[in-house]
Amino acid sequence: MTTSPARTTLMHTLVAGTFMATLSVCSLANAAVDIKLAHNGNTNPDDPQNVGVDAFKKMVEERSDGEINVQIYPAGQLGDARAIVEGVQLGMIEMGDVENGPMGGFVPEAMLWDLPFIFRDIDHAHNVLDGEIGSMVQEKYLDAGIRHLAYNDGGFRYFTNDERPIRSMEDLEGLKIRVMESEVMVDTLNAFGASAVPMSFGELYTALQQGVVDGQENPMNLINSQRFYEVQDYLSLSGHFYYPRQYIAGEAWWSTLDAEHQEIISKAALEASAIQREALADYQVEMRKALEGHGMEINEVEKDAFIEAALEKIYPSYYEVLGSGDPERGEELISNIMATE
């Protein structure tokens, strides 16, 4: 049976069309992906946050064979933590590495991590964040249009001020202390006897320098990198808050990625967090030596009264919001965290 020239032409056209459509689909599947990854930390390449995001960038670009390009925007170039989260929600920024401070305004359950003295030590914090409760909080981010990819360490936070050493809760009385824009942190500092002043991180050095606030609280690496030792005399090892950072992505943007790219990014975020955590543990030792070298007076803190105030005045007032309207559930969540080994 012979095929007419017209039929042959039609078949060729269909085959060519199918081939081009296949090429188009493949091209879309492997289309270049550009990621803006923003954070509001410093630009020091040795800082653990930058060690982490640089590792993330390298892993993602190598594992995707260059199909994914990661551009890092540090030092608040795209805004403070809250602005970064809002940018991620709106699709203006693909990813962020942000501290927990503003997250309670987007995901109420994230306020768990802001509670004072909720973690005994760094291992306890990691076990909770990497466990069932940490996963539950991650899932809540989807309701806010955010995909939570991994927790990394911001570290334990310590008081600094230019008035006196803080050895007991009484030493905080009358001091204006800057805190992150976190409802829990504001309530906590006020309960401890200080006057809490919520303020963006970018404004802090000038506020300390001009006496707008007497002190602040941050991990040692940020105290050093921001040169707070130039305007603060005393560092008190309170460890009152632990704050995680987290790699987050906009859920609407995430849904446009193919499964292979999603897997590459997800795994890289987890691995970069592990790298960052290890880097911070080593870096903190160096930072204490550096701050002592800069002339800061460092002292231990009697924590019992602080912990008692946290248990009696702060935790109960957040049972309901942390339990999504059920105070018993909120209390149970906190109890489970504190019972975690």
XYZ file of C-alpha atoms in Angstrom, residues 7 11 17 22 58 65 104 108 140 144 177 190 227 264 278 280 287 298 306 313 319 333:
22
model
C -0.456 11.987 3.732
C 2.733 12.671 8.994
C 5.190 19.083 15.907
C 8.650 17.503 23.549
C 27.271 26.043 46.243
C 24.199 21.532 36.995
C 4.985 34.886 65.545
C 1.497 32.071 66.122
C 1.762 25.759 60.113
C 0.808 31.776 55.778
C 16.599 47.162 76.571
C 8.996 43.785 80.957
C 30.785 46.330 67.190
C 17.739 19.705 45.524
C 28.548 23.379 63.605
C 28.306 28.583 65.231
C 33.641 35.475 69.959
C 31.757 39.476 81.081
C 14.422 34.725 85.809
C 4.198 35.264 84.279
C -1.102 28.885 76.448
C 3.060 21.733 73.985
